Amino acid sequence: FSMLAPVVQLIVLSVGGWFFLHVTIPIIAFLLSYLVSRQVANEMWRVYTGLEPTKRCYWRRVVRGQVYYIVASAMGLKMILNYTSVHDLLYQWTGTHQIA
């Protein structure tokens, strides 16, 4: 049971973090476009607001997907670079296994 608490914390933090990203990524996309150019941001907003609701939803999904892929690739690269062997990768995260 002592291993369950960190796992639950990790799940809660992961779900909370991804939910936060899910909600804020479209807003961040507009803010980044505003930093690039006010004209680009205005055009992006004009096109976005002119879309049908279904296409707006699709646009938000595409933007979120791109950010998720970037974050996932960074996390994967971090995991690959931090672990020198499969043994380290498996046994650092699974304390219930016996080391042979």
Short mmCIF file of C-alpha atoms in Angstrom, two decimals:
data_model
loop_
_atom_site.label_atom_id
_atom_site.label_comp_id
_atom_site.label_asym_id
_atom_site.label_seq_id
_atom_site.Cartn_x
_atom_site.Cartn_y
_atom_site.Cartn_z
CA PHE A 1 0.00 0.00 0.00
CA SER A 2 2.94 2.34 0.61
CA MET A 3 3.68 2.29 -3.14
CA LEU A 4 0.08 3.21 -3.93
CA ALA A 5 0.24 6.76 -2.56
CA PRO A 6 3.03 7.97 -4.91
CA VAL A 7 1.29 6.29 -7.84
CA VAL A 8 -2.01 8.01 -7.02
CA GLN A 9 -0.22 11.34 -6.63
CA LEU A 10 1.48 10.85 -9.99
CA ILE A 11 -1.85 10.01 -11.66
CA VAL A 12 -3.59 13.02 -10.11
CA LEU A 13 -0.77 15.37 -11.11
CA SER A 14 -0.65 13.93 -14.62
CA VAL A 15 -4.40 14.16 -15.16
CA GLY A 16 -4.49 17.64 -13.65
CA GLY A 17 -1.58 18.80 -15.77
CA TRP A 18 -3.00 17.43 -18.99
CA PHE A 19 -6.43 18.90 -18.19
CA PHE A 20 -4.80 22.28 -17.61
CA LEU A 21 -3.01 22.00 -20.98
CA HIS A 22 -6.21 20.81 -22.64
CA VAL A 23 -8.05 23.96 -21.58
CA THR A 24 -5.26 26.51 -22.04
CA ILE A 25 -3.48 25.42 -25.25
CA PRO A 26 -5.86 27.23 -27.65
CA ILE A 27 -5.49 30.39 -25.57
CA ILE A 28 -1.70 29.99 -25.58
CA ALA A 29 -1.76 29.55 -29.37
CA PHE A 30 -3.52 32.90 -29.80
CA LEU A 31 -1.15 34.59 -27.34
CA LEU A 32 1.90 33.23 -29.16
CA SER A 33 0.52 34.43 -32.47
CA TYR A 34 0.00 37.85 -30.87
CA LEU A 35 3.66 37.88 -29.80
CA VAL A 36 4.71 37.09 -33.36
CA SER A 37 2.59 39.80 -34.90
CA ARG A 38 -0.57 41.62 -34.01
CA GLN A 39 -1.67 41.36 -37.63
CA VAL A 40 -1.16 37.57 -37.59
CA ALA A 41 -3.13 37.28 -34.35
CA ASN A 42 -6.01 39.37 -35.71
CA GLU A 43 -6.14 37.33 -38.91
CA MET A 44 -5.95 34.08 -36.96
CA TRP A 45 -8.80 35.20 -34.69
CA ARG A 46 -10.90 36.37 -37.66
CA VAL A 47 -10.49 33.03 -39.42
CA TYR A 48 -11.10 31.05 -36.21
CA THR A 49 -14.31 32.92 -35.33
CA GLY A 50 -15.54 32.47 -38.90
CA LEU A 51 -15.36 28.68 -38.62
CA GLU A 52 -18.34 26.48 -37.90
CA PRO A 53 -18.40 25.10 -34.33
CA THR A 54 -17.40 21.64 -35.56
CA LYS A 55 -14.37 23.01 -37.39
CA ARG A 56 -13.42 25.15 -34.39
CA CYS A 57 -13.40 22.00 -32.29
CA TYR A 58 -11.23 20.27 -34.87
CA TRP A 59 -8.83 23.23 -34.95
CA ARG A 60 -8.45 23.11 -31.15
CA ARG A 61 -7.81 19.36 -31.32
CA VAL A 62 -5.11 19.82 -33.95
CA VAL A 63 -3.36 22.53 -31.91
CA ARG A 64 -3.54 20.44 -28.73
CA GLY A 65 -2.24 17.41 -30.59
CA GLN A 66 0.82 19.29 -31.79
CA VAL A 67 1.64 20.47 -28.28
CA TYR A 68 1.08 16.98 -26.83
CA TYR A 69 3.46 15.47 -29.38
CA ILE A 70 6.14 18.02 -28.53
CA VAL A 71 5.74 17.44 -24.78
CA ALA A 72 5.63 13.65 -25.18
CA SER A 73 8.76 13.61 -27.34
CA ALA A 74 10.61 15.75 -24.78
CA MET A 75 9.53 13.42 -21.98
CA GLY A 76 10.55 10.36 -23.98
CA LEU A 77 13.93 11.85 -24.77
CA LYS A 78 14.44 12.65 -21.08
CA MET A 79 13.60 9.06 -20.14
CA ILE A 80 15.95 7.62 -22.74
CA LEU A 81 18.83 9.87 -21.72
CA ASN A 82 18.38 9.40 -17.96
CA TYR A 83 18.40 5.61 -17.90
CA THR A 84 21.48 3.65 -18.81
CA SER A 85 19.78 0.25 -18.94
CA VAL A 86 16.39 -1.40 -19.16
CA HIS A 87 17.01 -2.68 -15.64
CA ASP A 88 17.18 0.91 -14.32
CA LEU A 89 14.07 1.91 -16.22
CA LEU A 90 12.02 -1.03 -14.95
CA TYR A 91 13.14 -1.28 -11.35
CA GLN A 92 13.23 2.39 -10.49
CA TRP A 93 9.49 2.65 -11.13
CA THR A 94 8.40 -0.78 -9.91
CA GLY A 95 9.50 -1.26 -6.33
CA THR A 96 7.48 -4.45 -5.90
CA HIS A 97 9.70 -6.50 -8.22
CA GLN A 98 12.57 -8.51 -6.83
CA ILE A 99 15.98 -7.76 -8.29
CA ALA A 100 17.46 -11.01 -9.60
#
